[in-house]
mmCIF file with all atom_site columns, C-alpha atoms and ligand atoms in Angstrom:
data_model
loop_
_atom_site.group_PDB
_atom_site.id
_atom_site.type_symbol
_atom_site.label_atom_id
_atom_site.label_alt_id
_atom_site.label_comp_id
_atom_site.label_asym_id
_atom_site.label_entity_id
_atom_site.label_seq_id
_atom_site.pdbx_PDB_ins_code
_atom_site.Cartn_x
_atom_site.Cartn_y
_atom_site.Cartn_z
_atom_site.occupancy
_atom_site.B_iso_or_equiv
_atom_site.pdbx_formal_charge
_atom_site.auth_seq_id
_atom_site.auth_comp_id
_atom_site.auth_asym_id
_atom_site.auth_atom_id
_atom_site.pdbx_PDB_model_num
ATOM   1   C CA . MET A 1 1   ? -24.701 -13.988 27.253 1.00 0.00 ? 224 MET A CA 1
ATOM   2   C CA . LYS A 1 2   ? -23.732 -14.345 23.613 1.00 0.00 ? 225 LYS A CA 1
ATOM   3   C CA . PHE A 1 3   ? -22.761 -17.776 22.285 1.00 0.00 ? 226 PHE A CA 1
ATOM   4   C CA . PHE A 1 4   ? -19.976 -18.135 19.748 1.00 0.00 ? 227 PHE A CA 1
ATOM   5   C CA . VAL A 1 5   ? -19.072 -21.584 18.486 1.00 0.00 ? 228 VAL A CA 1
ATOM   6   C CA . ASP A 1 6   ? -15.376 -22.479 18.547 1.00 0.00 ? 229 ASP A CA 1
ATOM   7   C CA . THR A 1 7   ? -14.978 -24.479 15.339 1.00 0.00 ? 230 THR A CA 1
ATOM   8   C CA . ALA A 1 8   ? -14.267 -24.292 11.600 1.00 0.00 ? 231 ALA A CA 1
ATOM   9   C CA . ASP A 1 9   ? -16.680 -27.171 10.896 1.00 0.00 ? 232 ASP A CA 1
ATOM   10  C CA . THR A 1 10  ? -19.239 -25.516 8.629  1.00 0.00 ? 233 THR A CA 1
ATOM   11  C CA . ALA A 1 11  ? -21.796 -28.344 8.945  1.00 0.00 ? 234 ALA A CA 1
ATOM   12  C CA . ALA A 1 12  ? -21.808 -27.960 12.745 1.00 0.00 ? 235 ALA A CA 1
ATOM   13  C CA . ILE A 1 13  ? -22.037 -24.164 12.402 1.00 0.00 ? 236 ILE A CA 1
ATOM   14  C CA . ALA A 1 14  ? -24.976 -24.407 9.987  1.00 0.00 ? 237 ALA A CA 1
ATOM   15  C CA . GLU A 1 15  ? -26.867 -26.774 12.323 1.00 0.00 ? 238 GLU A CA 1
ATOM   16  C CA . LEU A 1 16  ? -26.414 -24.569 15.400 1.00 0.00 ? 239 LEU A CA 1
ATOM   17  C CA . ASN A 1 17  ? -27.148 -21.404 13.450 1.00 0.00 ? 240 ASN A CA 1
ATOM   18  C CA . ALA A 1 18  ? -30.450 -22.825 12.159 1.00 0.00 ? 241 ALA A CA 1
ATOM   19  C CA . LEU A 1 19  ? -31.574 -23.071 15.806 1.00 0.00 ? 242 LEU A CA 1
ATOM   20  C CA . GLY A 1 20  ? -30.806 -19.382 16.317 1.00 0.00 ? 243 GLY A CA 1
ATOM   21  C CA . LEU A 1 21  ? -28.145 -20.261 18.884 1.00 0.00 ? 244 LEU A CA 1
ATOM   22  C CA . LEU A 1 22  ? -25.168 -18.519 17.359 1.00 0.00 ? 245 LEU A CA 1
ATOM   23  C CA . ASP A 1 23  ? -24.033 -14.938 17.855 1.00 0.00 ? 246 ASP A CA 1
ATOM   24  C CA . GLY A 1 24  ? -20.672 -15.550 16.193 1.00 0.00 ? 247 GLY A CA 1
ATOM   25  C CA . VAL A 1 25  ? -17.854 -17.997 15.477 1.00 0.00 ? 248 VAL A CA 1
ATOM   26  C CA . THR A 1 26  ? -14.225 -18.276 16.551 1.00 0.00 ? 249 THR A CA 1
ATOM   27  C CA . THR A 1 27  ? -11.504 -20.147 14.711 1.00 0.00 ? 250 THR A CA 1
ATOM   28  C CA . ASN A 1 28  ? -7.779  -20.549 15.243 1.00 0.00 ? 251 ASN A CA 1
ATOM   29  C CA . PRO A 1 29  ? -4.967  -22.154 13.205 1.00 0.00 ? 252 PRO A CA 1
ATOM   30  C CA . SER A 1 30  ? -5.496  -25.532 14.937 1.00 0.00 ? 253 SER A CA 1
ATOM   31  C CA . LEU A 1 31  ? -9.201  -25.509 14.035 1.00 0.00 ? 254 LEU A CA 1
ATOM   32  C CA . ILE A 1 32  ? -8.366  -24.574 10.413 1.00 0.00 ? 255 ILE A CA 1
ATOM   33  C CA . LEU A 1 33  ? -5.957  -27.554 10.334 1.00 0.00 ? 256 LEU A CA 1
ATOM   34  C CA . LYS A 1 34  ? -8.731  -29.793 11.682 1.00 0.00 ? 257 LYS A CA 1
ATOM   35  C CA . SER A 1 35  ? -11.109 -28.598 8.931  1.00 0.00 ? 258 SER A CA 1
ATOM   36  C CA . GLY A 1 36  ? -8.596  -29.681 6.262  1.00 0.00 ? 259 GLY A CA 1
ATOM   37  C CA . ARG A 1 37  ? -9.659  -26.707 4.109  1.00 0.00 ? 260 ARG A CA 1
ATOM   38  C CA . PRO A 1 38  ? -8.007  -23.492 2.852  1.00 0.00 ? 261 PRO A CA 1
ATOM   39  C CA . MET A 1 39  ? -8.481  -20.762 5.460  1.00 0.00 ? 262 MET A CA 1
ATOM   40  C CA . ASP A 1 40  ? -9.818  -18.048 3.115  1.00 0.00 ? 263 ASP A CA 1
ATOM   41  C CA . GLU A 1 41  ? -12.408 -20.454 1.694  1.00 0.00 ? 264 GLU A CA 1
ATOM   42  C CA . VAL A 1 42  ? -13.634 -21.713 5.069  1.00 0.00 ? 265 VAL A CA 1
ATOM   43  C CA . ILE A 1 43  ? -13.766 -18.230 6.646  1.00 0.00 ? 266 ILE A CA 1
ATOM   44  C CA . ALA A 1 44  ? -15.734 -16.901 3.651  1.00 0.00 ? 267 ALA A CA 1
ATOM   45  C CA . GLU A 1 45  ? -18.203 -19.781 3.957  1.00 0.00 ? 268 GLU A CA 1
ATOM   46  C CA . ILE A 1 46  ? -18.657 -19.248 7.715  1.00 0.00 ? 269 ILE A CA 1
ATOM   47  C CA . CYS A 1 47  ? -19.172 -15.502 7.196  1.00 0.00 ? 270 CYS A CA 1
ATOM   48  C CA . GLY A 1 48  ? -21.926 -16.322 4.721  1.00 0.00 ? 271 GLY A CA 1
ATOM   49  C CA . LEU A 1 49  ? -23.648 -18.574 7.267  1.00 0.00 ? 272 LEU A CA 1
ATOM   50  C CA . VAL A 1 50  ? -23.448 -16.383 10.382 1.00 0.00 ? 273 VAL A CA 1
ATOM   51  C CA . GLU A 1 51  ? -24.206 -12.683 10.699 1.00 0.00 ? 274 GLU A CA 1
ATOM   52  C CA . GLY A 1 52  ? -22.149 -12.046 13.851 1.00 0.00 ? 275 GLY A CA 1
ATOM   53  C CA . PRO A 1 53  ? -18.375 -11.716 14.256 1.00 0.00 ? 276 PRO A CA 1
ATOM   54  C CA . VAL A 1 54  ? -16.228 -14.520 12.819 1.00 0.00 ? 277 VAL A CA 1
ATOM   55  C CA . SER A 1 55  ? -12.720 -14.580 14.285 1.00 0.00 ? 278 SER A CA 1
ATOM   56  C CA . ALA A 1 56  ? -9.884  -15.384 11.871 1.00 0.00 ? 279 ALA A CA 1
ATOM   57  C CA . GLU A 1 57  ? -6.389  -15.507 13.368 1.00 0.00 ? 280 GLU A CA 1
ATOM   58  C CA . VAL A 1 58  ? -3.176  -13.999 12.017 1.00 0.00 ? 281 VAL A CA 1
ATOM   59  C CA . VAL A 1 59  ? -0.055  -16.164 12.061 1.00 0.00 ? 282 VAL A CA 1
ATOM   60  C CA . ALA A 1 60  ? 2.628   -13.482 11.701 1.00 0.00 ? 283 ALA A CA 1
ATOM   61  C CA . THR A 1 61  ? 4.479   -12.555 14.889 1.00 0.00 ? 284 THR A CA 1
ATOM   62  C CA . GLU A 1 62  ? 5.703   -9.044  14.000 1.00 0.00 ? 285 GLU A CA 1
ATOM   63  C CA . ALA A 1 63  ? 3.262   -6.125  14.187 1.00 0.00 ? 286 ALA A CA 1
ATOM   64  C CA . GLU A 1 64  ? 3.494   -4.828  10.603 1.00 0.00 ? 287 GLU A CA 1
ATOM   65  C CA . ALA A 1 65  ? 3.134   -8.344  9.199  1.00 0.00 ? 288 ALA A CA 1
ATOM   66  C CA . MET A 1 66  ? 0.175   -9.009  11.534 1.00 0.00 ? 289 MET A CA 1
ATOM   67  C CA . ILE A 1 67  ? -1.469  -5.810  10.298 1.00 0.00 ? 290 ILE A CA 1
ATOM   68  C CA . ALA A 1 68  ? -0.958  -6.851  6.655  1.00 0.00 ? 291 ALA A CA 1
ATOM   69  C CA . GLU A 1 69  ? -2.470  -10.283 7.388  1.00 0.00 ? 292 GLU A CA 1
ATOM   70  C CA . GLY A 1 70  ? -5.267  -8.570  9.317  1.00 0.00 ? 293 GLY A CA 1
ATOM   71  C CA . HIS A 1 71  ? -6.108  -6.443  6.277  1.00 0.00 ? 294 HIS A CA 1
ATOM   72  C CA . LYS A 1 72  ? -6.276  -9.550  4.098  1.00 0.00 ? 295 LYS A CA 1
ATOM   73  C CA . LEU A 1 73  ? -8.488  -11.428 6.576  1.00 0.00 ? 296 LEU A CA 1
ATOM   74  C CA . ALA A 1 74  ? -10.781 -8.427  7.155  1.00 0.00 ? 297 ALA A CA 1
ATOM   75  C CA . GLY A 1 75  ? -11.177 -8.178  3.373  1.00 0.00 ? 298 GLY A CA 1
ATOM   76  C CA . ILE A 1 76  ? -12.834 -11.615 3.265  1.00 0.00 ? 299 ILE A CA 1
ATOM   77  C CA . ALA A 1 77  ? -16.116 -10.300 4.736  1.00 0.00 ? 300 ALA A CA 1
ATOM   78  C CA . PRO A 1 78  ? -17.325 -7.340  6.822  1.00 0.00 ? 301 PRO A CA 1
ATOM   79  C CA . ASN A 1 79  ? -18.051 -9.582  9.831  1.00 0.00 ? 302 ASN A CA 1
ATOM   80  C CA . VAL A 1 80  ? -14.472 -10.875 10.184 1.00 0.00 ? 303 VAL A CA 1
ATOM   81  C CA . ALA A 1 81  ? -12.888 -10.108 13.559 1.00 0.00 ? 304 ALA A CA 1
ATOM   82  C CA . VAL A 1 82  ? -9.108  -10.212 13.204 1.00 0.00 ? 305 VAL A CA 1
ATOM   83  C CA . LYS A 1 83  ? -7.617  -12.384 15.937 1.00 0.00 ? 306 LYS A CA 1
ATOM   84  C CA . VAL A 1 84  ? -4.158  -11.420 17.205 1.00 0.00 ? 307 VAL A CA 1
ATOM   85  C CA . PRO A 1 85  ? -2.114  -13.001 20.004 1.00 0.00 ? 308 PRO A CA 1
ATOM   86  C CA . LEU A 1 86  ? -1.551  -11.195 23.273 1.00 0.00 ? 309 LEU A CA 1
ATOM   87  C CA . THR A 1 87  ? 2.054   -10.256 22.619 1.00 0.00 ? 310 THR A CA 1
ATOM   88  C CA . TRP A 1 88  ? 3.596   -6.792  22.509 1.00 0.00 ? 311 TRP A CA 1
ATOM   89  C CA . ASP A 1 89  ? 3.419   -6.891  18.700 1.00 0.00 ? 312 ASP A CA 1
ATOM   90  C CA . GLY A 1 90  ? -0.132  -8.194  18.885 1.00 0.00 ? 313 GLY A CA 1
ATOM   91  C CA . LEU A 1 91  ? -1.111  -5.192  21.003 1.00 0.00 ? 314 LEU A CA 1
ATOM   92  C CA . LYS A 1 92  ? 0.450   -2.840  18.431 1.00 0.00 ? 315 LYS A CA 1
ATOM   93  C CA . ALA A 1 93  ? -1.476  -4.579  15.652 1.00 0.00 ? 316 ALA A CA 1
ATOM   94  C CA . CYS A 1 94  ? -4.664  -4.394  17.745 1.00 0.00 ? 317 CYS A CA 1
ATOM   95  C CA . LYS A 1 95  ? -4.291  -0.644  18.245 1.00 0.00 ? 318 LYS A CA 1
ATOM   96  C CA . ARG A 1 96  ? -3.760  -0.020  14.518 1.00 0.00 ? 319 ARG A CA 1
ATOM   97  C CA . LEU A 1 97  ? -6.479  -2.366  13.248 1.00 0.00 ? 320 LEU A CA 1
ATOM   98  C CA . THR A 1 98  ? -9.155  -1.140  15.679 1.00 0.00 ? 321 THR A CA 1
ATOM   99  C CA . GLY A 1 99  ? -8.135  2.447   14.844 1.00 0.00 ? 322 GLY A CA 1
ATOM   100 C CA . GLU A 1 100 ? -8.918  1.631   11.228 1.00 0.00 ? 323 GLU A CA 1
ATOM   101 C CA . GLY A 1 101 ? -12.371 0.391   12.246 1.00 0.00 ? 324 GLY A CA 1
ATOM   102 C CA . HIS A 1 102 ? -11.754 -3.369  12.190 1.00 0.00 ? 325 HIS A CA 1
ATOM   103 C CA . MET A 1 103 ? -13.002 -5.715  14.923 1.00 0.00 ? 326 MET A CA 1
ATOM   104 C CA . VAL A 1 104 ? -10.081 -7.273  16.806 1.00 0.00 ? 327 VAL A CA 1
ATOM   105 C CA . ASN A 1 105 ? -10.145 -10.301 19.105 1.00 0.00 ? 328 ASN A CA 1
ATOM   106 C CA . VAL A 1 106 ? -7.024  -10.476 21.289 1.00 0.00 ? 329 VAL A CA 1
ATOM   107 C CA . THR A 1 107 ? -6.387  -14.136 22.004 1.00 0.00 ? 330 THR A CA 1
ATOM   108 C CA . LEU A 1 108 ? -4.109  -16.334 24.146 1.00 0.00 ? 331 LEU A CA 1
ATOM   109 C CA . CYS A 1 109 ? -4.898  -14.236 27.238 1.00 0.00 ? 332 CYS A CA 1
ATOM   110 C CA . PHE A 1 110 ? -3.993  -15.913 30.522 1.00 0.00 ? 333 PHE A CA 1
ATOM   111 C CA . SER A 1 111 ? -4.038  -13.033 33.031 1.00 0.00 ? 334 SER A CA 1
ATOM   112 C CA . ALA A 1 112 ? -6.006  -9.968  34.073 1.00 0.00 ? 335 ALA A CA 1
ATOM   113 C CA . ALA A 1 113 ? -2.867  -7.871  33.481 1.00 0.00 ? 336 ALA A CA 1
ATOM   114 C CA . GLN A 1 114 ? -2.825  -8.946  29.834 1.00 0.00 ? 337 GLN A CA 1
ATOM   115 C CA . ALA A 1 115 ? -6.551  -8.233  29.533 1.00 0.00 ? 338 ALA A CA 1
ATOM   116 C CA . LEU A 1 116 ? -6.070  -4.721  30.909 1.00 0.00 ? 339 LEU A CA 1
ATOM   117 C CA . LEU A 1 117 ? -3.496  -3.995  28.196 1.00 0.00 ? 340 LEU A CA 1
ATOM   118 C CA . ALA A 1 118 ? -5.768  -5.379  25.471 1.00 0.00 ? 341 ALA A CA 1
ATOM   119 C CA . ALA A 1 119 ? -8.600  -3.088  26.580 1.00 0.00 ? 342 ALA A CA 1
ATOM   120 C CA . LYS A 1 120 ? -6.219  -0.110  26.573 1.00 0.00 ? 343 LYS A CA 1
ATOM   121 C CA . ALA A 1 121 ? -5.218  -1.073  23.010 1.00 0.00 ? 344 ALA A CA 1
ATOM   122 C CA . GLY A 1 122 ? -8.899  -0.898  21.998 1.00 0.00 ? 345 GLY A CA 1
ATOM   123 C CA . ALA A 1 123 ? -9.638  -4.619  21.585 1.00 0.00 ? 346 ALA A CA 1
ATOM   124 C CA . SER A 1 124 ? -13.204 -5.478  20.603 1.00 0.00 ? 347 SER A CA 1
ATOM   125 C CA . PHE A 1 125 ? -12.865 -8.849  22.373 1.00 0.00 ? 348 PHE A CA 1
ATOM   126 C CA . ILE A 1 126 ? -10.459 -10.305 24.918 1.00 0.00 ? 349 ILE A CA 1
ATOM   127 C CA . SER A 1 127 ? -10.172 -14.106 24.937 1.00 0.00 ? 350 SER A CA 1
ATOM   128 C CA . PRO A 1 128 ? -9.017  -15.527 28.294 1.00 0.00 ? 351 PRO A CA 1
ATOM   129 C CA . PHE A 1 129 ? -8.373  -19.292 27.978 1.00 0.00 ? 352 PHE A CA 1
ATOM   130 C CA . VAL A 1 130 ? -10.149 -20.902 30.921 1.00 0.00 ? 353 VAL A CA 1
ATOM   131 C CA . GLY A 1 131 ? -9.540  -24.596 30.151 1.00 0.00 ? 354 GLY A CA 1
ATOM   132 C CA . ARG A 1 132 ? -5.815  -24.266 29.491 1.00 0.00 ? 355 ARG A CA 1
ATOM   133 C CA . LEU A 1 133 ? -5.361  -22.547 32.885 1.00 0.00 ? 356 LEU A CA 1
ATOM   134 C CA . ASP A 1 134 ? -7.417  -25.279 34.584 1.00 0.00 ? 357 ASP A CA 1
ATOM   135 C CA . ASP A 1 135 ? -5.236  -27.890 32.820 1.00 0.00 ? 358 ASP A CA 1
ATOM   136 C CA . LEU A 1 136 ? -2.274  -26.501 34.792 1.00 0.00 ? 359 LEU A CA 1
ATOM   137 C CA . GLY A 1 137 ? -4.160  -26.743 38.077 1.00 0.00 ? 360 GLY A CA 1
ATOM   138 C CA . LEU A 1 138 ? -4.818  -22.973 38.059 1.00 0.00 ? 361 LEU A CA 1
ATOM   139 C CA . ASP A 1 139 ? -8.221  -21.279 38.353 1.00 0.00 ? 362 ASP A CA 1
ATOM   140 C CA . GLY A 1 140 ? -9.234  -20.129 34.861 1.00 0.00 ? 363 GLY A CA 1
ATOM   141 C CA . MET A 1 141 ? -12.540 -18.721 36.067 1.00 0.00 ? 364 MET A CA 1
ATOM   142 C CA . ALA A 1 142 ? -10.757 -16.511 38.610 1.00 0.00 ? 365 ALA A CA 1
ATOM   143 C CA . VAL A 1 143 ? -9.123  -14.714 35.667 1.00 0.00 ? 366 VAL A CA 1
ATOM   144 C CA . ILE A 1 144 ? -12.536 -14.101 34.075 1.00 0.00 ? 367 ILE A CA 1
ATOM   145 C CA . ARG A 1 145 ? -13.787 -12.769 37.435 1.00 0.00 ? 368 ARG A CA 1
ATOM   146 C CA . ASP A 1 146 ? -10.840 -10.377 37.779 1.00 0.00 ? 369 ASP A CA 1
ATOM   147 C CA . ILE A 1 147 ? -11.192 -9.102  34.216 1.00 0.00 ? 370 ILE A CA 1
ATOM   148 C CA . ARG A 1 148 ? -14.935 -8.466  34.730 1.00 0.00 ? 371 ARG A CA 1
ATOM   149 C CA . LEU A 1 149 ? -14.190 -6.478  37.898 1.00 0.00 ? 372 LEU A CA 1
ATOM   150 C CA . ILE A 1 150 ? -11.410 -4.440  36.291 1.00 0.00 ? 373 ILE A CA 1
ATOM   151 C CA . TYR A 1 151 ? -13.315 -3.684  33.079 1.00 0.00 ? 374 TYR A CA 1
ATOM   152 C CA . ASP A 1 152 ? -16.374 -2.615  35.092 1.00 0.00 ? 375 ASP A CA 1
ATOM   153 C CA . ASN A 1 153 ? -14.246 -0.448  37.408 1.00 0.00 ? 376 ASN A CA 1
ATOM   154 C CA . TYR A 1 154 ? -13.128 1.643   34.451 1.00 0.00 ? 377 TYR A CA 1
ATOM   155 C CA . GLY A 1 155 ? -15.959 1.230   31.952 1.00 0.00 ? 378 GLY A CA 1
ATOM   156 C CA . PHE A 1 156 ? -13.874 -0.588  29.316 1.00 0.00 ? 379 PHE A CA 1
ATOM   157 C CA . GLU A 1 157 ? -16.115 -1.668  26.441 1.00 0.00 ? 380 GLU A CA 1
ATOM   158 C CA . THR A 1 158 ? -13.926 -4.613  25.355 1.00 0.00 ? 381 THR A CA 1
ATOM   159 C CA . GLU A 1 159 ? -16.132 -7.706  25.466 1.00 0.00 ? 382 GLU A CA 1
ATOM   160 C CA . ILE A 1 160 ? -14.954 -10.596 27.634 1.00 0.00 ? 383 ILE A CA 1
ATOM   161 C CA . LEU A 1 161 ? -15.020 -13.717 25.446 1.00 0.00 ? 384 LEU A CA 1
ATOM   162 C CA . ALA A 1 162 ? -14.529 -16.749 27.690 1.00 0.00 ? 385 ALA A CA 1
ATOM   163 C CA . ALA A 1 163 ? -12.486 -19.184 25.571 1.00 0.00 ? 386 ALA A CA 1
ATOM   164 C CA . SER A 1 164 ? -10.990 -22.656 25.914 1.00 0.00 ? 387 SER A CA 1
ATOM   165 C CA . ILE A 1 165 ? -14.328 -23.719 27.388 1.00 0.00 ? 388 ILE A CA 1
ATOM   166 C CA . ARG A 1 166 ? -14.436 -27.440 28.061 1.00 0.00 ? 389 ARG A CA 1
ATOM   167 C CA . THR A 1 167 ? -17.565 -28.098 30.151 1.00 0.00 ? 390 THR A CA 1
ATOM   168 C CA . VAL A 1 168 ? -21.155 -27.039 30.733 1.00 0.00 ? 391 VAL A CA 1
ATOM   169 C CA . ASN A 1 169 ? -20.044 -25.792 34.166 1.00 0.00 ? 392 ASN A CA 1
ATOM   170 C CA . HIS A 1 170 ? -17.517 -23.483 32.501 1.00 0.00 ? 393 HIS A CA 1
ATOM   171 C CA . VAL A 1 171 ? -20.355 -21.909 30.486 1.00 0.00 ? 394 VAL A CA 1
ATOM   172 C CA . ILE A 1 172 ? -22.605 -21.480 33.516 1.00 0.00 ? 395 ILE A CA 1
ATOM   173 C CA . GLU A 1 173 ? -19.824 -20.082 35.711 1.00 0.00 ? 396 GLU A CA 1
ATOM   174 C CA . ALA A 1 174 ? -18.782 -17.616 32.983 1.00 0.00 ? 397 ALA A CA 1
ATOM   175 C CA . ALA A 1 175 ? -22.435 -16.537 32.705 1.00 0.00 ? 398 ALA A CA 1
ATOM   176 C CA . ARG A 1 176 ? -22.691 -16.088 36.493 1.00 0.00 ? 399 ARG A CA 1
ATOM   177 C CA . ILE A 1 177 ? -19.625 -13.852 36.422 1.00 0.00 ? 400 ILE A CA 1
ATOM   178 C CA . GLY A 1 178 ? -21.046 -11.854 33.511 1.00 0.00 ? 401 GLY A CA 1
ATOM   179 C CA . ALA A 1 179 ? -18.651 -12.713 30.679 1.00 0.00 ? 402 ALA A CA 1
ATOM   180 C CA . ASP A 1 180 ? -20.139 -11.074 27.589 1.00 0.00 ? 403 ASP A CA 1
ATOM   181 C CA . VAL A 1 181 ? -19.534 -14.074 25.342 1.00 0.00 ? 404 VAL A CA 1
ATOM   182 C CA . ALA A 1 182 ? -18.616 -17.743 25.676 1.00 0.00 ? 405 ALA A CA 1
ATOM   183 C CA . THR A 1 183 ? -16.995 -19.456 22.722 1.00 0.00 ? 406 THR A CA 1
ATOM   184 C CA . VAL A 1 184 ? -17.942 -23.071 23.028 1.00 0.00 ? 407 VAL A CA 1
ATOM   185 C CA . PRO A 1 185 ? -17.099 -26.244 21.050 1.00 0.00 ? 408 PRO A CA 1
ATOM   186 C CA . PRO A 1 186 ? -20.207 -27.688 19.301 1.00 0.00 ? 409 PRO A CA 1
ATOM   187 C CA . GLY A 1 187 ? -20.320 -30.722 21.616 1.00 0.00 ? 410 GLY A CA 1
ATOM   188 C CA . VAL A 1 188 ? -20.370 -28.583 24.774 1.00 0.00 ? 411 VAL A CA 1
ATOM   189 C CA . LEU A 1 189 ? -23.029 -26.292 23.254 1.00 0.00 ? 412 LEU A CA 1
ATOM   190 C CA . LYS A 1 190 ? -25.235 -29.347 22.620 1.00 0.00 ? 413 LYS A CA 1
ATOM   191 C CA . ALA A 1 191 ? -24.482 -30.708 26.103 1.00 0.00 ? 414 ALA A CA 1
ATOM   192 C CA . LEU A 1 192 ? -26.107 -27.565 27.558 1.00 0.00 ? 415 LEU A CA 1
ATOM   193 C CA . ALA A 1 193 ? -29.471 -29.102 26.553 1.00 0.00 ? 416 ALA A CA 1
ATOM   194 C CA . GLN A 1 194 ? -28.850 -32.417 28.323 1.00 0.00 ? 417 GLN A CA 1
ATOM   195 C CA . HIS A 1 195 ? -30.075 -33.497 31.749 1.00 0.00 ? 418 HIS A CA 1
ATOM   196 C CA . ALA A 1 196 ? -30.502 -37.067 33.036 1.00 0.00 ? 419 ALA A CA 1
ATOM   197 C CA . LEU A 1 197 ? -33.834 -36.157 34.669 1.00 0.00 ? 420 LEU A CA 1
ATOM   198 C CA . THR A 1 198 ? -35.133 -34.822 31.333 1.00 0.00 ? 421 THR A CA 1
ATOM   199 C CA . ASP A 1 199 ? -34.333 -38.175 29.688 1.00 0.00 ? 422 ASP A CA 1
ATOM   200 C CA . LYS A 1 200 ? -35.853 -40.110 32.606 1.00 0.00 ? 423 LYS A CA 1
ATOM   201 C CA . GLY A 1 201 ? -38.985 -37.953 32.724 1.00 0.00 ? 424 GLY A CA 1
ATOM   202 C CA . LEU A 1 202 ? -39.520 -38.196 28.978 1.00 0.00 ? 425 LEU A CA 1
ATOM   203 C CA . ALA A 1 203 ? -39.195 -42.005 29.025 1.00 0.00 ? 426 ALA A CA 1
ATOM   204 C CA . SER A 1 204 ? -41.794 -42.180 31.785 1.00 0.00 ? 427 SER A CA 1
ATOM   205 C CA . PHE A 1 205 ? -44.248 -39.804 30.031 1.00 0.00 ? 428 PHE A CA 1
ATOM   206 C CA . LEU A 1 206 ? -43.926 -41.751 26.774 1.00 0.00 ? 429 LEU A CA 1
ATOM   207 C CA . ALA A 1 207 ? -44.507 -45.080 28.546 1.00 0.00 ? 430 ALA A CA 1
ATOM   208 C CA . ASP A 1 208 ? -47.670 -43.712 30.207 1.00 0.00 ? 431 ASP A CA 1
ATOM   209 C CA . TRP A 1 209 ? -48.869 -42.203 26.931 1.00 0.00 ? 432 TRP A CA 1
ATOM   210 C CA . GLN A 1 210 ? -48.487 -45.591 25.261 1.00 0.00 ? 433 GLN A CA 1
ATOM   211 C CA . LYS A 1 211 ? -50.788 -47.072 27.917 1.00 0.00 ? 434 LYS A CA 1
ATOM   212 C CA . THR A 1 212 ? -53.554 -44.547 27.106 1.00 0.00 ? 435 THR A CA 1
ATOM   213 C CA . GLY A 1 213 ? -53.790 -46.007 23.583 1.00 0.00 ? 436 GLY A CA 1
ATOM   214 C CA . GLN A 1 214 ? -54.317 -42.456 22.270 1.00 0.00 ? 437 GLN A CA 1
ATOM   215 C CA . LYS A 1 215 ? -52.737 -40.587 19.340 1.00 0.00 ? 438 LYS A CA 1
ATOM   216 C CA . ILE A 1 216 ? -52.296 -36.842 18.909 1.00 0.00 ? 439 ILE A CA 1
ATOM   217 C CA . LEU A 1 217 ? -52.198 -37.038 15.106 1.00 0.00 ? 440 LEU A CA 1
HETATM 218 O O1 . G3P B 2 .   ? -10.145 -20.694 20.085 1.00 0.00 ? 684 G3P B O1 1
HETATM 219 C C1 . G3P B 2 .   ? -9.404  -20.561 21.230 1.00 0.00 ? 684 G3P B C1 1
HETATM 220 C C2 . G3P B 2 .   ? -9.744  -21.538 22.352 1.00 0.00 ? 684 G3P B C2 1
HETATM 221 O O2 . G3P B 2 .   ? -11.110 -21.609 22.564 1.00 0.00 ? 684 G3P B O2 1
HETATM 222 C C3 . G3P B 2 .   ? -9.029  -22.863 22.278 1.00 0.00 ? 684 G3P B C3 1
HETATM 223 O O3 . G3P B 2 .   ? -9.536  -23.807 23.167 1.00 0.00 ? 684 G3P B O3 1
HETATM 224 O O4 . G3P B 2 .   ? -9.723  -26.160 23.920 1.00 0.00 ? 684 G3P B O4 1
HETATM 225 O O5 . G3P B 2 .   ? -7.847  -25.495 22.371 1.00 0.00 ? 684 G3P B O5 1
HETATM 226 O O6 . G3P B 2 .   ? -7.851  -24.775 24.755 1.00 0.00 ? 684 G3P B O6 1
HETATM 227 P P1 . G3P B 2 .   ? -8.687  -25.122 23.569 1.00 0.00 ? 684 G3P B P1 1
#
């Protein structure tokens, strides 16, 4: 499974990237707002830090305007993936932009039916939002499961990018299903390393080591 980090915080991206953990980055207008920085500047900086795809989202709602914004965003760096919403116009923009050779991430996907259309439109990535479905008492992971089944049935190459990930369990469940990518907030990515028994075991080993009176260095 590939890990993307879902943030526009360049310090967090640099830290995770130094560990070799990152296969890409996703941003959205809310994350750009949170960064407090101009979008073109922050996307350029992220693209310089990370080799993999960096999603930058259009804000136009009409296909031709989305395509024009997509061209501008794709011009920032070769590893920009243009993010478009899963609307009828977004699908038109996806078809055109992928036809021109750009990577396209179709976002705000909440159903397998939407994901099927995105694959037909040639999307590089489909982003089903697991957490936002769970927030409504629905089963976000069931959508990932259905998309995996449908894409495999027909050999669609669109990568399933599990998004709106809120917990370690979301990551593990998406991996069990075979989502190609999980885009994960930095805090959840770090939480993957945590286990109470690791902390307890380490404390006990260190206490015993202290009693030996030895030093390694
Ligand atoms: O980037 C899209 C997605 O991951 C947003 O997640 O937590 O705002 O639902 P969230």
